[in-house]
mmCIF file of C-alpha atoms in Angstrom:
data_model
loop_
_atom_site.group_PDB
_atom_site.id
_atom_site.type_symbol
_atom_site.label_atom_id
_atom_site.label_comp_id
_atom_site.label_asym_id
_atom_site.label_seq_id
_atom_site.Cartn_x
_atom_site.Cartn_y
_atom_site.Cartn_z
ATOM 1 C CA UNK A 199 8.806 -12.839 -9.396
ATOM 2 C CA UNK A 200 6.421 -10.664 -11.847
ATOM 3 C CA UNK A 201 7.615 -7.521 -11.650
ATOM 4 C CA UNK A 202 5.625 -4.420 -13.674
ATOM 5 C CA UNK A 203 8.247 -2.133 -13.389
ATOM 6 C CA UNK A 204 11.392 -0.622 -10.940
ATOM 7 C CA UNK A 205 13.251 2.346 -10.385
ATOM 8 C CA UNK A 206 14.310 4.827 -7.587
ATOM 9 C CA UNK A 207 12.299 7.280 -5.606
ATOM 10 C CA UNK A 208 12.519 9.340 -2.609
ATOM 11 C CA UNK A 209 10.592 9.229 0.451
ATOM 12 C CA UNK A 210 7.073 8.432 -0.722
ATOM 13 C CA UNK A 211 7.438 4.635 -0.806
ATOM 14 C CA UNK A 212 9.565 4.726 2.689
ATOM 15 C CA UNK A 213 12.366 6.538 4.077
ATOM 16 C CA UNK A 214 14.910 7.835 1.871
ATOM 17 C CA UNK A 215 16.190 7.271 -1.258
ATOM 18 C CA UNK A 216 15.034 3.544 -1.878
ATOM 19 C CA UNK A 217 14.757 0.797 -5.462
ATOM 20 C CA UNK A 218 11.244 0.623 -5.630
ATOM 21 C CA UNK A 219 9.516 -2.879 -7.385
ATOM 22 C CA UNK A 220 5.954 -2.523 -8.316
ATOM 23 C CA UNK A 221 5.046 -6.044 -8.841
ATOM 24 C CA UNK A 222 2.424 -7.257 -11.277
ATOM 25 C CA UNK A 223 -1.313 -8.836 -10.073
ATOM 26 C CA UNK A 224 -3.693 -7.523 -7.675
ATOM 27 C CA UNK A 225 -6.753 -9.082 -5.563
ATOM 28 C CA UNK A 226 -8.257 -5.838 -5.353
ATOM 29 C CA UNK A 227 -10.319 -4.038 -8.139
ATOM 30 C CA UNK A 228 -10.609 -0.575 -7.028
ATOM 31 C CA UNK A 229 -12.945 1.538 -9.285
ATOM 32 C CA UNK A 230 -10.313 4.547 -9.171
ATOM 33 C CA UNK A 231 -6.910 2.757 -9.201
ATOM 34 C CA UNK A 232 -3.932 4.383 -11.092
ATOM 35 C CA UNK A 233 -2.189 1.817 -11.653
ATOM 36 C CA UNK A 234 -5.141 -0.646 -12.953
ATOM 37 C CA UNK A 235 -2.532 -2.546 -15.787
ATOM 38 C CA UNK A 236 -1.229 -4.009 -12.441
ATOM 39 C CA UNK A 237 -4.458 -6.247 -11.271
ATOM 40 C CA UNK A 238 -3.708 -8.910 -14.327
ATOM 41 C CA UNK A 239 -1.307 -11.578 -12.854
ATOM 42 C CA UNK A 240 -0.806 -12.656 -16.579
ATOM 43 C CA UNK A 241 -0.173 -8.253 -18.033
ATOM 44 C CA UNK A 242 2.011 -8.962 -20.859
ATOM 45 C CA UNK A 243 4.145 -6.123 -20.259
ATOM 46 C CA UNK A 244 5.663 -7.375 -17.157
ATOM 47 C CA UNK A 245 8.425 -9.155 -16.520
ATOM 48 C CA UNK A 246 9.535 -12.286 -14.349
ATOM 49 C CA UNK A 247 12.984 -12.612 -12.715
ATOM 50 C CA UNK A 248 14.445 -15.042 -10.558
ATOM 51 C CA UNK A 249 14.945 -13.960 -7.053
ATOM 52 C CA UNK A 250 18.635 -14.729 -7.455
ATOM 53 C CA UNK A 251 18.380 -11.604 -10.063
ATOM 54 C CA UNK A 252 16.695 -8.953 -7.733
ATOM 55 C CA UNK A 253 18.272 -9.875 -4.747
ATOM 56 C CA UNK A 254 21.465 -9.595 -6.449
ATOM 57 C CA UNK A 255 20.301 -5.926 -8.223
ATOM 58 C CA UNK A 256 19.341 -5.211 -4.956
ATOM 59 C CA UNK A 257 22.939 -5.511 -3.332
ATOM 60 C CA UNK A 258 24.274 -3.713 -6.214
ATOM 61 C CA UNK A 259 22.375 -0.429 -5.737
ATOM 62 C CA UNK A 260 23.273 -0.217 -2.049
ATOM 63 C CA UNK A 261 25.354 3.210 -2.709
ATOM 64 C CA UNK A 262 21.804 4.780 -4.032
ATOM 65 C CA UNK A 263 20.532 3.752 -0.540
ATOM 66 C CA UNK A 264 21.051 7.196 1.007
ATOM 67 C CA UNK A 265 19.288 9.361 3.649
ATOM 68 C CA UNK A 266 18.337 6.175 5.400
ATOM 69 C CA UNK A 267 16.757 4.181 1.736
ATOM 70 C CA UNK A 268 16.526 1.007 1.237
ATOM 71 C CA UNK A 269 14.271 -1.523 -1.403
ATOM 72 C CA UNK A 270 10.054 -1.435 -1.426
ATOM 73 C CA UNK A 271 7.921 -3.921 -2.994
ATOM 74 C CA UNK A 272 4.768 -2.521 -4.070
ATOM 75 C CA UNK A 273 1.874 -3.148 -6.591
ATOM 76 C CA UNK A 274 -0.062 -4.261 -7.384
ATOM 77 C CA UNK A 275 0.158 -6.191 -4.523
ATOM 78 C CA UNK A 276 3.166 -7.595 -3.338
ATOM 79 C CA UNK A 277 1.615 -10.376 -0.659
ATOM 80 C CA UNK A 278 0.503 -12.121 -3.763
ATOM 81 C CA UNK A 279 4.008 -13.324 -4.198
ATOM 82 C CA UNK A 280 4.400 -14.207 -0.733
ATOM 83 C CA UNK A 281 7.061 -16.990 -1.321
ATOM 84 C CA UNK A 282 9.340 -15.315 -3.819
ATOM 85 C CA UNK A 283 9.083 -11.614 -1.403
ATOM 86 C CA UNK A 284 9.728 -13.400 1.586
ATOM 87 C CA UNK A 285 12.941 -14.807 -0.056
ATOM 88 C CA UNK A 286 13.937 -11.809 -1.179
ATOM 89 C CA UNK A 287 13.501 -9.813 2.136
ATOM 90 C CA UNK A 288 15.236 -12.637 4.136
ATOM 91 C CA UNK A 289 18.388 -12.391 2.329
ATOM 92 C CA UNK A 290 18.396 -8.646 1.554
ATOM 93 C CA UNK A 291 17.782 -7.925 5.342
ATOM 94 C CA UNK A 292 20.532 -10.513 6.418
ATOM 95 C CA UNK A 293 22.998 -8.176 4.303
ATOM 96 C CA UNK A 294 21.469 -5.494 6.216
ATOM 97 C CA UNK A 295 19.339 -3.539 3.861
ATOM 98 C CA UNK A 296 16.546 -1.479 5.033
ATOM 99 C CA UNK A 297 12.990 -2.845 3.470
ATOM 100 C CA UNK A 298 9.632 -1.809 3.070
ATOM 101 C CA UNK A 299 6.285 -3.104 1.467
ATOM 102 C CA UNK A 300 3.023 -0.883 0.613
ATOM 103 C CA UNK A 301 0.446 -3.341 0.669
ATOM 104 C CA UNK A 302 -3.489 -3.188 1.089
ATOM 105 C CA UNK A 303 -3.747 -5.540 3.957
ATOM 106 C CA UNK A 304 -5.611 -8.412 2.507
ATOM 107 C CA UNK A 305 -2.720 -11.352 2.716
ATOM 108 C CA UNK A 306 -3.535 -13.764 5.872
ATOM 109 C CA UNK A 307 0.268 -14.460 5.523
ATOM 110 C CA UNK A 308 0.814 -10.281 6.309
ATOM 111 C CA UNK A 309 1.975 -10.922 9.894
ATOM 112 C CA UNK A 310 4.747 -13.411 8.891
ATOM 113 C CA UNK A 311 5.771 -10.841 6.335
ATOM 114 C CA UNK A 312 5.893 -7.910 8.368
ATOM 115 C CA UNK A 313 8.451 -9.850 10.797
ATOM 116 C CA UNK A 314 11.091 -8.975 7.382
ATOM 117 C CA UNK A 315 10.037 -5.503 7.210
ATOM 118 C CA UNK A 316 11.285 -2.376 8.651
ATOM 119 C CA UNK A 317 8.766 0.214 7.414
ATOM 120 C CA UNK A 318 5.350 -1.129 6.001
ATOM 121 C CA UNK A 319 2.772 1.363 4.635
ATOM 122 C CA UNK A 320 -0.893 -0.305 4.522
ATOM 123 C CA UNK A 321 -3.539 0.858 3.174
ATOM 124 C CA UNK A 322 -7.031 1.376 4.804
ATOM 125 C CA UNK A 323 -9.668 2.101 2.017
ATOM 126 C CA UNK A 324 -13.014 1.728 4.273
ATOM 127 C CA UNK A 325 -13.437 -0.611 7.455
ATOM 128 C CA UNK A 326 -17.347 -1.217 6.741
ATOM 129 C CA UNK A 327 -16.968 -4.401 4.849
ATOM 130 C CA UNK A 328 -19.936 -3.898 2.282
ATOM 131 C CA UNK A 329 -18.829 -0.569 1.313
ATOM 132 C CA UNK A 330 -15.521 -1.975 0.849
ATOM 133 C CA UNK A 331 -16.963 -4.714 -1.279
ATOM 134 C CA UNK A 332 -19.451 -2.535 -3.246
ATOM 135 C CA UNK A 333 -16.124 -0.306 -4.494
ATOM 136 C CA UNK A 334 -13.483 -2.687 -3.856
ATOM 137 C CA UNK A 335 -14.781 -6.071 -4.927
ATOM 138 C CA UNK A 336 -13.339 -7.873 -1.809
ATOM 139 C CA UNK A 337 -14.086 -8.065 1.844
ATOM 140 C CA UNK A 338 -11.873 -5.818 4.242
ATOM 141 C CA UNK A 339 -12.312 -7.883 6.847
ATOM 142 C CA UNK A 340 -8.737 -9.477 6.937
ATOM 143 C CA UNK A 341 -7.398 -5.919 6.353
ATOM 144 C CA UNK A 342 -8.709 -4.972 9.423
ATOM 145 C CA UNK A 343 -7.971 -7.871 11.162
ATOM 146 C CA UNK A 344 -4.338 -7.698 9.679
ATOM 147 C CA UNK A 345 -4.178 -3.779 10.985
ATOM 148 C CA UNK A 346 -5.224 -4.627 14.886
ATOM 149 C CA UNK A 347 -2.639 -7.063 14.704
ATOM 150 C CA UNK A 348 -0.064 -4.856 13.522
ATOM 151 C CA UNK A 349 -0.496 -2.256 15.352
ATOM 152 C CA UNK A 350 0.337 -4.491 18.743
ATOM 153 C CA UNK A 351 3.121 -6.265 17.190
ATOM 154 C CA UNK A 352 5.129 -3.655 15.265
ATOM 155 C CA UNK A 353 6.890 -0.241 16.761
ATOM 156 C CA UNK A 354 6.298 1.201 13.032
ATOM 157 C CA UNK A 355 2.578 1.297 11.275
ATOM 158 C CA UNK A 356 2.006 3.916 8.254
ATOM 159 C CA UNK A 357 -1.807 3.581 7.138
ATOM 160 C CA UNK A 358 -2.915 5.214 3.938
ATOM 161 C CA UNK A 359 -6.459 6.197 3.126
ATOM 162 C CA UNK A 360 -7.054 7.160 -0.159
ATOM 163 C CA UNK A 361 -10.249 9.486 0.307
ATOM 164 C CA UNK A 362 -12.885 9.507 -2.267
ATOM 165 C CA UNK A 363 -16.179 11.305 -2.511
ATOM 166 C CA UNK A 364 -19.290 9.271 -2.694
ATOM 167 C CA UNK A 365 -17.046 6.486 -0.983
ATOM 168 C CA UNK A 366 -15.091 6.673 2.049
ATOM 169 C CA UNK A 367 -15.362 10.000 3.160
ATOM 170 C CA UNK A 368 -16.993 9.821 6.428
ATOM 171 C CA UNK A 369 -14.840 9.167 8.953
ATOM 172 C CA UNK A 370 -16.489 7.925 11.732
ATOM 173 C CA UNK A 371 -15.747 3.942 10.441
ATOM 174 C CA UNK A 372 -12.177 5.035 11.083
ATOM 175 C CA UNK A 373 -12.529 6.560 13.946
ATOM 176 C CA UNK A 374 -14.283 3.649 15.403
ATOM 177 C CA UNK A 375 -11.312 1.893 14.133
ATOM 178 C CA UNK A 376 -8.502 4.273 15.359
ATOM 179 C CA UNK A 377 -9.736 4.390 18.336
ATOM 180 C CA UNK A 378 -10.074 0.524 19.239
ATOM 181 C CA UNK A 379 -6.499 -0.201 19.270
ATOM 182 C CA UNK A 380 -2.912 1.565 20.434
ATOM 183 C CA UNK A 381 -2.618 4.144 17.513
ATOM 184 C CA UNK A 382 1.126 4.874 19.653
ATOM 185 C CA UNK A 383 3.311 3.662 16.896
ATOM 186 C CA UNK A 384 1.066 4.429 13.858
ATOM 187 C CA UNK A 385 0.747 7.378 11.457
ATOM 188 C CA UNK A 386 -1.836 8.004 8.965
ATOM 189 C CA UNK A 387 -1.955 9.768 5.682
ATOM 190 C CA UNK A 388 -5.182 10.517 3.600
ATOM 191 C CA UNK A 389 -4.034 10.655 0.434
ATOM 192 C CA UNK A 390 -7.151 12.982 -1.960
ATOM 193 C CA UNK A 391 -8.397 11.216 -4.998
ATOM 194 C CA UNK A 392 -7.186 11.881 -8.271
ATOM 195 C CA UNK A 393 -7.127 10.936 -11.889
ATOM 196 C CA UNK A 394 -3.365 10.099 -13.070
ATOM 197 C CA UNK A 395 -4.418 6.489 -14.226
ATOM 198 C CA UNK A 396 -7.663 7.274 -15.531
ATOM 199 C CA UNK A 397 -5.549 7.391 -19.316
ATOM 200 C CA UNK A 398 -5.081 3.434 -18.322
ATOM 201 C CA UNK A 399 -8.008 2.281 -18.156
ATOM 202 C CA UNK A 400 -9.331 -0.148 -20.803
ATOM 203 C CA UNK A 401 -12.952 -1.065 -18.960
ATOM 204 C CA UNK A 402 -15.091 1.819 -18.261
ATOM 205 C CA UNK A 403 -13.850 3.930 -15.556
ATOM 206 C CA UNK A 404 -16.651 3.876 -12.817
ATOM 207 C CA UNK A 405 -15.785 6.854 -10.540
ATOM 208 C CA UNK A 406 -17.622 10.236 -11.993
ATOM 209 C CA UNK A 407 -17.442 12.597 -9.254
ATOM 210 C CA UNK A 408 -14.601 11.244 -7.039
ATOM 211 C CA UNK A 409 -12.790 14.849 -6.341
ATOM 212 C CA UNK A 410 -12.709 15.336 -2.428
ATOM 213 C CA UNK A 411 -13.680 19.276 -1.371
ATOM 214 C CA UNK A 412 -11.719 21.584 0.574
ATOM 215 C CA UNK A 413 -13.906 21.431 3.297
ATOM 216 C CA UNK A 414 -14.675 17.718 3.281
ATOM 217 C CA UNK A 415 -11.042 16.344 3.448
ATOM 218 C CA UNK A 416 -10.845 19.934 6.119
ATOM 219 C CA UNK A 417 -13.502 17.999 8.083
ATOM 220 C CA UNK A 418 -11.759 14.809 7.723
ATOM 221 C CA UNK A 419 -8.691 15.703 9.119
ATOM 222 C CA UNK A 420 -10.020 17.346 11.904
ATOM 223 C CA UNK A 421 -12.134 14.411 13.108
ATOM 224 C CA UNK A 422 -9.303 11.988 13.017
ATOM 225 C CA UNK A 423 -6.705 14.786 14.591
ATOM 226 C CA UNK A 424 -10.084 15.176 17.135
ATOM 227 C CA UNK A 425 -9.217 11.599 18.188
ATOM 228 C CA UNK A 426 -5.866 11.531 19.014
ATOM 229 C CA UNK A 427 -4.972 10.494 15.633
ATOM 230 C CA UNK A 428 -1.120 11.182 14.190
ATOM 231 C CA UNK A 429 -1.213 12.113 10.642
ATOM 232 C CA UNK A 430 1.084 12.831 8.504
ATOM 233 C CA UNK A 431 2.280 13.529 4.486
ATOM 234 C CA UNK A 432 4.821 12.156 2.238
#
């Protein structure tokens, strides 16, 4: 498994206190990502381990595992690796550690994963499919596809929207969204845009006016809460 890099946080990649893998290659190219040294499968800073090697790390850090923590696999994206995560969650969970995945929804194979997850966060960047693709360069159709799914098969859903002016930041696509299926057991966070990986980039960086006002993300908010939608922030 190609792993970018690892360490510890609390409660913004899941519950608790929990060893967080970013894992290296991504099938999205989002024009403001932070982490954009991620999208290369072959980035020749990261590293490969066998899964015998993280699992085994994993079981070793189970006394950081506090306030309900556990292991995430994130990006990147992590469904890219489907075999080797799927391993690694099988055999983790059997030895009853909690686990969690951020992913952005894309993987056809995202169902079958989410069976070895406890908490998965996924992210929503924009259900209209050519907006997606104009800022995205991929379709969201399986994203959404993968979301109405989830959200009738799993009693846990955490949807991100990372909300950027000029792209996403009308909300009635989401609404339309929201409201087609059982939001019961789903939360969503809108997460503003920023510039922390801007330093990163090596290609030009594409988004010139991303910042999201007061009153739009205000306006936001309010139309989702309007609709019987749960938010919430990490």
């Amino acid at each position: 498994m190609k792993v970018l890099q690892k360490g510890f946080n609390y409660s913004q990649d899941g519950p608790g206190n929990r060893l967080v893998y970013h894992l290296q290659g991504c099938n999205f190219r989002c024009k403001w990502c932070s982490n954009p040294e991620s999208m290369k499968a072959d980035y020749t800073g990261a590293k490969e381990y066998s899964t015998d090697f993280l699992v085994d790390e994993i079981m070793r850090s189970r006394m950081m595992f506090f306030d309900g923590g556990g292991v995430t696999f994130t990006g990147g994206e992590p469904t890219l690796q489907a075999d080797e995560l799927i391993e690694i969650l099988k055999k983790v969970k059997e030895q009853g550690v909690h686990t969690a995945i951020e992913t952005n929804g894309s993987s056809p194979r995202l169902p079958e994963i989410s069976q070895l997850v406890d908490y998965l966060i996924m992210d929503v960047k924009e259900p209209d499919d050519e907006i997606h693709r104009k800022f995205v360069a991929h379709s969201s159709r399986q994203t959404v596809e993968n979301f109405k799914a989830l959200t009738k098969e799993r009693n846990q859903l955490h949807v991100r929207i990372p909300l950027i002016n000029g792209v996403n930041t009308d909300p009635k696509p989401f609404i339309e969204l929201f409201t087609s299926v059982d939001m019961t057991n789903t939360v969503v966070e809108i997460l503003p845009y920023h510039e922390y990986g801007k330093c990163k980039w090596t290609e030009e960086y594409e988004i010139t006016d991303g910042f999201v006002s007061e009153e739009t993300l205000k306006n936001f908010i309010t139309a989702l809460k309007s609709a019987g939608v749960t938010l919430v922030t990490t």
